[in-house]
Amino acid sequence: MTTQIRQLQPGDLGWMISMHGLIYAREFNFNLEFEIGIAEKAARIGASKDPFDRIWIREVDGQRAASIAVSRTEDGAAFINFVLV
């Protein structure tokens, strides 16, 4: 088994957004508005020029398996989001 943690590549945001939408709909009965909000937030972090703001993807045998994002809040604290394991 090979694993790696890497930064975003094409297709990663769509996968992460889709997985969040599906999981939260199934587990908590959230609707499409939740997924749209996730998409907006993920796009903002993914496009950020701040080197602190990052999204990482964990691959196992070449397949996406997990994600995590770290961004900076207005008061400078780290905020963790988009955790999939």
Coordinates of C-alpha atoms in Angstrom, one line a residue:
M1 CA 0.0 0.0 0.0
T2 CA 1.3 3.4 -0.9
T3 CA 0.1 6.6 0.7
Q4 CA 0.9 10.3 0.3
I5 CA -0.4 13.6 1.5
R6 CA -0.4 16.3 -1.2
Q7 CA -1.8 19.7 -2.0
L8 CA -4.7 20.2 -4.4
Q9 CA -4.8 18.9 -7.9
P10 CA -7.5 19.2 -10.6
G11 CA -10.6 17.3 -9.5
D12 CA -9.9 17.4 -5.8
L13 CA -12.2 20.2 -4.9
G14 CA -15.1 18.5 -6.8
W15 CA -14.5 15.3 -5.0
M16 CA -14.2 16.9 -1.6
I17 CA -17.4 19.0 -2.1
S18 CA -19.3 15.9 -3.4
M19 CA -18.2 13.7 -0.5
H20 CA -19.3 16.4 2.1
G21 CA -22.6 16.8 0.3
L22 CA -23.3 13.1 0.3
I23 CA -22.2 12.4 3.8
Y24 CA -24.0 15.3 5.4
A25 CA -27.2 14.6 3.5
R26 CA -27.1 10.9 4.6
E27 CA -26.1 11.5 8.2
F28 CA -27.8 14.8 9.0
N29 CA -30.4 15.2 6.3
F30 CA -28.7 18.4 5.0
N31 CA -29.9 19.7 1.7
L32 CA -28.3 21.2 -1.4
E33 CA -27.8 24.6 0.2
F34 CA -25.2 23.0 2.5
E35 CA -23.3 21.6 -0.4
I36 CA -23.4 25.0 -2.2
G37 CA -22.0 26.6 1.0
I38 CA -19.2 24.0 1.1
A39 CA -18.4 24.7 -2.6
E40 CA -18.2 28.4 -2.0
K41 CA -15.9 28.0 1.1
A42 CA -13.7 25.4 -0.6
A43 CA -13.3 27.5 -3.7
R44 CA -12.3 30.5 -1.5
I45 CA -9.7 28.5 0.4
G46 CA -8.4 26.8 -2.8
A47 CA -8.0 30.1 -4.5
S48 CA -6.4 31.9 -1.6
K49 CA -3.0 33.5 -2.1
D50 CA -2.3 33.4 1.6
P51 CA 0.4 30.7 2.1
F52 CA -1.3 29.7 5.4
D53 CA -4.5 28.7 3.7
R54 CA -4.2 25.1 2.4
I55 CA -6.2 22.1 1.5
W56 CA -4.4 18.7 1.6
I57 CA -5.6 15.4 0.1
R58 CA -4.5 12.0 1.4
E59 CA -4.1 9.3 -1.3
V60 CA -4.0 5.6 -0.7
D61 CA -2.8 3.5 -3.7
G62 CA -3.5 6.5 -6.0
Q63 CA -7.1 7.0 -4.8
R64 CA -8.3 10.0 -2.8
A65 CA -9.0 8.8 0.8
A66 CA -9.1 11.9 3.0
S67 CA -9.0 15.7 3.1
I68 CA -8.3 18.5 5.5
A69 CA -8.1 22.3 5.1
V70 CA -6.5 24.9 7.3
S71 CA -7.3 28.6 6.9
R72 CA -6.6 31.7 8.9
T73 CA -9.5 33.4 10.9
E74 CA -9.8 37.1 11.1
D75 CA -8.1 37.1 14.5
G76 CA -5.2 35.0 13.1
A77 CA -6.1 31.7 14.6
A78 CA -6.0 28.5 12.5
F79 CA -9.3 27.0 11.5
I80 CA -9.6 23.4 10.4
N81 CA -12.3 22.4 8.0
F82 CA -13.2 19.8 5.3
V83 CA -12.1 16.8 7.4
L84 CA -12.8 13.6 5.6
V85 CA -11.2 10.3 6.8

